[in-house]
Short mmCIF file of C-alpha atoms and ligand atoms in Angstrom, two decimals:
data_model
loop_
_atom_site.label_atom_id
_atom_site.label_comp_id
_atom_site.label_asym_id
_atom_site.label_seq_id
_atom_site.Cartn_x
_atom_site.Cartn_y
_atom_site.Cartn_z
CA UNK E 1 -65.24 28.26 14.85
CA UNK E 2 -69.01 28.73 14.21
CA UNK E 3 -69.48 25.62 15.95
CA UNK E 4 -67.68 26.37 19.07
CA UNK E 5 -69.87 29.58 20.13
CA UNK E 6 -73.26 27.91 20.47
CA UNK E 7 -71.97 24.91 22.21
CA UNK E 8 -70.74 24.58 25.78
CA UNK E 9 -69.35 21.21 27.44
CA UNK E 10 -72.17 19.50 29.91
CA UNK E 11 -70.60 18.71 33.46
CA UNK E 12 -70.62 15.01 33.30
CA UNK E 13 -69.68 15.00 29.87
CA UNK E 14 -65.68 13.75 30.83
CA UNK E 15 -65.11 13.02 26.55
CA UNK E 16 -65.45 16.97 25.83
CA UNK E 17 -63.94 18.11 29.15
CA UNK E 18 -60.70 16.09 28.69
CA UNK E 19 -60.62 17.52 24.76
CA UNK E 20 -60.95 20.65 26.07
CA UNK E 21 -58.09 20.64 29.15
CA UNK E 22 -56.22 19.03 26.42
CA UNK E 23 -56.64 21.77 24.37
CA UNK E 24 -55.46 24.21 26.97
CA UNK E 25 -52.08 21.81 28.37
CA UNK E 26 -51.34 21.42 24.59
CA UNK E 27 -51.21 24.86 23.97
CA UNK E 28 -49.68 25.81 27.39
CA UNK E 29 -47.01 23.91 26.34
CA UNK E 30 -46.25 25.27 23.15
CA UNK E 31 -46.00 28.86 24.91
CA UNK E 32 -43.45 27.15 27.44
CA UNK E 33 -41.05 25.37 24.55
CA UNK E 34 -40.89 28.57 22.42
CA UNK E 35 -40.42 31.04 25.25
CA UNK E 36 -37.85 28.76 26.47
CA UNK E 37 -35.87 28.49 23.50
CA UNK E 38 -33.82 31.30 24.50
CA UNK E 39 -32.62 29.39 28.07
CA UNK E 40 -30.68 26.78 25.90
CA UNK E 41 -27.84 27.18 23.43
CA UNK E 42 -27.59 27.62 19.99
CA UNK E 43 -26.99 23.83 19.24
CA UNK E 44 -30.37 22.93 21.19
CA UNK E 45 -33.14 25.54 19.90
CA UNK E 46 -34.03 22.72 17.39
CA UNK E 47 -34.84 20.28 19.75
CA UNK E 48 -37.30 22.84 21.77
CA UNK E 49 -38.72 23.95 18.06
CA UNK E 50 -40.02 21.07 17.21
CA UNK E 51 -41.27 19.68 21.16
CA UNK E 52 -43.17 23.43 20.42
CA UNK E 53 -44.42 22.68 17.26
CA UNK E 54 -45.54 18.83 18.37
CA UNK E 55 -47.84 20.16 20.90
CA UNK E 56 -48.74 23.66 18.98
CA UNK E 57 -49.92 20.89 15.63
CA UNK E 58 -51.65 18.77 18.40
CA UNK E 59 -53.58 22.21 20.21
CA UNK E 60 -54.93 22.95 16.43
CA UNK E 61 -56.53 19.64 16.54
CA UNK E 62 -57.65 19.70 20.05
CA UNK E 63 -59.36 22.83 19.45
CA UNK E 64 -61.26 21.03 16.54
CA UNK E 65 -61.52 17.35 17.91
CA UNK E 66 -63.19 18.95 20.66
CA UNK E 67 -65.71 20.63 18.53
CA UNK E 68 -66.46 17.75 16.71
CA UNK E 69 -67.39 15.60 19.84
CA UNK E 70 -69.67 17.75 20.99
CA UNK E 71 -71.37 18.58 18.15
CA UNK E 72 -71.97 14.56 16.80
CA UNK E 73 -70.87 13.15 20.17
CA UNK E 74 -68.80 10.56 18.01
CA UNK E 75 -64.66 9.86 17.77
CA UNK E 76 -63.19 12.76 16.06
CA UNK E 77 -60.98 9.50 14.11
CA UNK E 78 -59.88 11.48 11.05
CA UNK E 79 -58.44 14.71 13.03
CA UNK E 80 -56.87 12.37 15.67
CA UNK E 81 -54.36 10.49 12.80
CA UNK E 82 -54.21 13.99 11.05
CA UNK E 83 -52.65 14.85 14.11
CA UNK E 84 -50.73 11.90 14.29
CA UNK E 85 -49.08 11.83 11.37
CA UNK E 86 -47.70 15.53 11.56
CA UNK E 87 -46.96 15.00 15.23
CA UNK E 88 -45.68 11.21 15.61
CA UNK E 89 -42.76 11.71 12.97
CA UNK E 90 -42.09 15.29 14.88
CA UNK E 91 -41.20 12.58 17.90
CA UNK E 92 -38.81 10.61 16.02
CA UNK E 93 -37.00 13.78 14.94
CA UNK E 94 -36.19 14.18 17.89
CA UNK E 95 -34.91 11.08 18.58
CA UNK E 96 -32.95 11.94 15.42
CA UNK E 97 -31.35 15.55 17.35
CA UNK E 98 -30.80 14.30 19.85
CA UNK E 99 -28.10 11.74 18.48
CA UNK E 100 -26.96 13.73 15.24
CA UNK E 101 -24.04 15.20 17.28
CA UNK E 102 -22.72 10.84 18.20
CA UNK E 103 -23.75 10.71 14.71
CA UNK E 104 -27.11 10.11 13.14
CA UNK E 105 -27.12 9.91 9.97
CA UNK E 106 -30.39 11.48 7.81
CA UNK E 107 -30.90 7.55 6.25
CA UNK E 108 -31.67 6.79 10.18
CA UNK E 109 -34.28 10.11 10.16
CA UNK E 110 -35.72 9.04 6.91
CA UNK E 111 -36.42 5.27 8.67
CA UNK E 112 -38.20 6.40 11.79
CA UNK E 113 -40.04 8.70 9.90
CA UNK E 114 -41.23 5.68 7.07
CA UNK E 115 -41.64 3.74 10.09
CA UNK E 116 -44.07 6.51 12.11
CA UNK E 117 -45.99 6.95 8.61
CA UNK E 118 -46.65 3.15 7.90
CA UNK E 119 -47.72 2.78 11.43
CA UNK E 120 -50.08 5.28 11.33
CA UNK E 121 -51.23 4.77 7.27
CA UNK E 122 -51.80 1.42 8.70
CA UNK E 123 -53.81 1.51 11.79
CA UNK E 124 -55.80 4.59 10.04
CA UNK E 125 -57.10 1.99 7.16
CA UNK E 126 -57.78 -0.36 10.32
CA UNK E 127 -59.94 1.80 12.24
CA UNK E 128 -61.73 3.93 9.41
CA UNK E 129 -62.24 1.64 6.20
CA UNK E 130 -63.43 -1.33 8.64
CA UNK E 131 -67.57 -0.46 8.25
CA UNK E 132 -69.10 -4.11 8.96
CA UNK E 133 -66.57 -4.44 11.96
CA UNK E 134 -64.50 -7.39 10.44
CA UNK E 135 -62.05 -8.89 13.19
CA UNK E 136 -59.59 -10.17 10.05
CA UNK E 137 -60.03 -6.15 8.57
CA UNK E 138 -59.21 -5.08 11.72
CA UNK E 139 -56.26 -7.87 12.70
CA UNK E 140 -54.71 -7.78 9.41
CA UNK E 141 -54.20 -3.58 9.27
CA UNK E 142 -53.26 -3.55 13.61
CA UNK E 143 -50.39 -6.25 12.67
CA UNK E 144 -48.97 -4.29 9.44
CA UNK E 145 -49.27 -1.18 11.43
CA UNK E 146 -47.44 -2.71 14.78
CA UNK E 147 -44.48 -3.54 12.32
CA UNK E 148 -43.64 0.35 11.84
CA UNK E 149 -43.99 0.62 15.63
CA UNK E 150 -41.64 -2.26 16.78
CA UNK E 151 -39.21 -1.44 14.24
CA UNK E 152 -38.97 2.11 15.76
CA UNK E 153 -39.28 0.80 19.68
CA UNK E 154 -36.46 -1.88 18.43
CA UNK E 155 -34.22 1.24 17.41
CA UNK E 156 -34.84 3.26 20.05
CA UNK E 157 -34.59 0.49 22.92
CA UNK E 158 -31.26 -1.48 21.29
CA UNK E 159 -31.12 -0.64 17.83
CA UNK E 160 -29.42 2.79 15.91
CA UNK E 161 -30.72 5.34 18.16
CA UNK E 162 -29.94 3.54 21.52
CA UNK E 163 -26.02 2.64 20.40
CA UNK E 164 -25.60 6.34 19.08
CA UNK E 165 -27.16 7.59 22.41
CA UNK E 166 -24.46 4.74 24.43
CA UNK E 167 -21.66 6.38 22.03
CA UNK E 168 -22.83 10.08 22.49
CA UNK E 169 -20.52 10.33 25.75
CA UNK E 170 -22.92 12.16 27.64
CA UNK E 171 -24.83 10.68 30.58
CA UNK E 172 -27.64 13.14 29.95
CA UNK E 173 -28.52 12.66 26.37
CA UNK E 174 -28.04 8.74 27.22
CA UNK E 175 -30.17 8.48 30.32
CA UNK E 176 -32.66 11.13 28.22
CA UNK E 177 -32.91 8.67 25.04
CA UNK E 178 -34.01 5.45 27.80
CA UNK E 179 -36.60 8.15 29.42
CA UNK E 180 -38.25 8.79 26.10
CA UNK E 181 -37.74 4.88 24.81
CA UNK E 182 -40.32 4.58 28.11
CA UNK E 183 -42.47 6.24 26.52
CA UNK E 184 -42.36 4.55 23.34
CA UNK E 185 -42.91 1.39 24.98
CA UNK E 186 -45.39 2.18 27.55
CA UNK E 187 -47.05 5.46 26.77
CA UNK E 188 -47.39 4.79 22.91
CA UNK E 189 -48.47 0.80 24.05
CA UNK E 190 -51.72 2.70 25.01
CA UNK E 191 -52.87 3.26 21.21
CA UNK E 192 -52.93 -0.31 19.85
CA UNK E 193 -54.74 -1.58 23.08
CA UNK E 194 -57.11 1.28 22.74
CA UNK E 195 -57.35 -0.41 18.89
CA UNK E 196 -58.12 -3.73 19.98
CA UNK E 197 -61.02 -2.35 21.89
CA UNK E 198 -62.81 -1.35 18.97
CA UNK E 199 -65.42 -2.82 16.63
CA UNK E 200 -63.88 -6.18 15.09
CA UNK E 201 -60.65 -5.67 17.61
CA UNK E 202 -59.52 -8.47 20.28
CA UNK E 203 -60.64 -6.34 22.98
CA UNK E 204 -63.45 -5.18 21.50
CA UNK E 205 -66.34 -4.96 24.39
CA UNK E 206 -64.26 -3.93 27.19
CA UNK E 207 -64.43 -0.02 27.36
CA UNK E 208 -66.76 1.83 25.69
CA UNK E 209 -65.80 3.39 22.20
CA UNK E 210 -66.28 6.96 23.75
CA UNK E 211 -64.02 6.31 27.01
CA UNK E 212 -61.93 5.54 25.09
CA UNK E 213 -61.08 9.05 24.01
CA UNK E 214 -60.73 9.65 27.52
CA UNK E 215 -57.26 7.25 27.51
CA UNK E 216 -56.37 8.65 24.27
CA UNK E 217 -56.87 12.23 25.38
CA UNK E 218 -54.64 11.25 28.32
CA UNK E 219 -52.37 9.35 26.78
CA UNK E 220 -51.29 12.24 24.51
CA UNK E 221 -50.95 14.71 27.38
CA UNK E 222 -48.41 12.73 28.44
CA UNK E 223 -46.78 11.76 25.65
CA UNK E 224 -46.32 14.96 23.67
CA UNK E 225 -46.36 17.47 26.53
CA UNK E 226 -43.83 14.54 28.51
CA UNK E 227 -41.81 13.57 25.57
CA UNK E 228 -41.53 17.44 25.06
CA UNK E 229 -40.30 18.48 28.82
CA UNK E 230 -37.90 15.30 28.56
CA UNK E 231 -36.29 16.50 25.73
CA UNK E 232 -36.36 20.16 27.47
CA UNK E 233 -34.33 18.60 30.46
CA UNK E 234 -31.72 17.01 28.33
CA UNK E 235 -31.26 20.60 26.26
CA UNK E 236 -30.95 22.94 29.74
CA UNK E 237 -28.69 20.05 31.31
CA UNK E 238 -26.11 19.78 27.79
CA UNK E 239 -26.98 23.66 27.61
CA UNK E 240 -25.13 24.34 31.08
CA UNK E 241 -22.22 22.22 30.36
CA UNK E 242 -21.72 23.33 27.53
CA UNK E 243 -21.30 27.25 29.04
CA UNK E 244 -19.00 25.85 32.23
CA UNK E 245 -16.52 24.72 29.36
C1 RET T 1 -49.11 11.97 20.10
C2 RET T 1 -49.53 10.78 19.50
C3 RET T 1 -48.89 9.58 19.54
C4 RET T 1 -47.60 9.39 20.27
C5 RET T 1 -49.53 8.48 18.85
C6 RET T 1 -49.04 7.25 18.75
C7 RET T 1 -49.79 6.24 18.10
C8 RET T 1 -49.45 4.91 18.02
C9 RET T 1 -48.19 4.39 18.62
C10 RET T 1 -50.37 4.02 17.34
C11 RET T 1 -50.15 2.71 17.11
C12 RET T 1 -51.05 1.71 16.49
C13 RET T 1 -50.61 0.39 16.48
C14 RET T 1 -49.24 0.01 16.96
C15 RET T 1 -51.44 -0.73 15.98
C16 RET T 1 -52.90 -0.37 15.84
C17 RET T 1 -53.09 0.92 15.18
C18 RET T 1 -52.42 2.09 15.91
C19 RET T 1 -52.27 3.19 14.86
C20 RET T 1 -53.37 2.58 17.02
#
């Protein structure tokens, strides 16, 4: 708070702009998914709570990543998995929603969520605890941690949640579970590549530690506020059949 009144954002300085618009979008969104919990029915005000809550959690830490980078012009990496691990298991209850009606059971929640955790428990320990930027530190936490995340791209893509969104009998909810399994795969694929760029990583050498905010920044636009309006779509669509019945 404190922080935030004496400091303003410097026009080239694209890290703290993007912070900041993301700060705005996230909340902006959060406003949109809670007003518009009244447009869907009854059965679907779940689904909307929780896209509101994913980007309302990830506003909070916009507002203080953003502070942060201006103020030691470093990586806010501690508030950005804070974030992650309140919002990343938000995502994969809604994957779980949106197939409890074909049938998800809360043994299939409990596994994305494990999943989601280890992922990020993982990559955190990776990133944070590597100090002499060791390559094997590095390798050795980004391969446990990729194990959460193909387990849940393998469930969502062919595994549980894919054949309960197949058996749902709605072309909405199954065509909505593929749009969001896109963004496992290709939105969420922007995290471990931004991973390998850093100290120790594969990558490391190819973009600069603070661009790389910049892609993360992005990438979360897209998939929270995305992920979010996806899910939105499938609850108006079901919504509407549901009252021409
Ligand atoms: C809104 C935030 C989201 C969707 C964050 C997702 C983060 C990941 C999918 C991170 C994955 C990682 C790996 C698969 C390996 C390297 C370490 C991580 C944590 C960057």
């Amino acid at each position: 708070m404190l922080l935030n009144v004496v400091q303003s954002i410097a026009p080239d300085n694209y890290v703290a702009f993007t912070f900041f618009i993301g700060y705005i979008a996230m909340l902006a969104a959060s406003v949109f998914f809670f007003v518009e919990r009244n447009s869907v029915s009854d059965k679907w005000k779940m689904s909307l709570l929780v896209s509101g809550l994913i980007t309302g959690i990830a506003a909070v830490h916009y507002y203080y990543m953003r502070d942060y980078n201006l103020v030691t012009g470093d990586s806010p990496t501690f508030f950005r998995y804070v974030d992650w691990i309140l919002t990343v298991p938000l995502m994969c209850v809604e994957f779980y929603l949106l197939t409890r009606l074909a049938g998800a059971t809360k043994s299939l929640l409990w596994k994305l969520i494990f999943a989601s955790t280890w992922m990020l428990v993982c990559g955190y320990i990776g990133e944070a605890f590597n100090v002499d930027g060791s390559t094997s530190h590095s390798v050795t936490w980004g391969v446990l941690s990729t194990l959460g995340y193909l387990y849940i791209l393998h469930s969502v893509w062919m595994g549980e949640v894919a054949g309960l969104a197949d058996s749902s009998g709605s072309e909405v909810v199954k065509k909505g579970v593929r749009y969001l399994a896109w963004f496992v795969l290709v939105g969420w694929a922007i995290y471990p590549v931004g991973y390998m760029c850093m100290d120790g990583g594969w990558l490391n050498g190819i973009f600069e530690a603070s661009t790389l905010d910049i892609w993360y920044n992005i990438a979360d636009a897209i998939n929270k506020i995305g992920f979010g309006l996806v899910v939105y779509t499938i609850a108006i669509s079901e919504s509407k059949k549901e009252l021409a019945k």
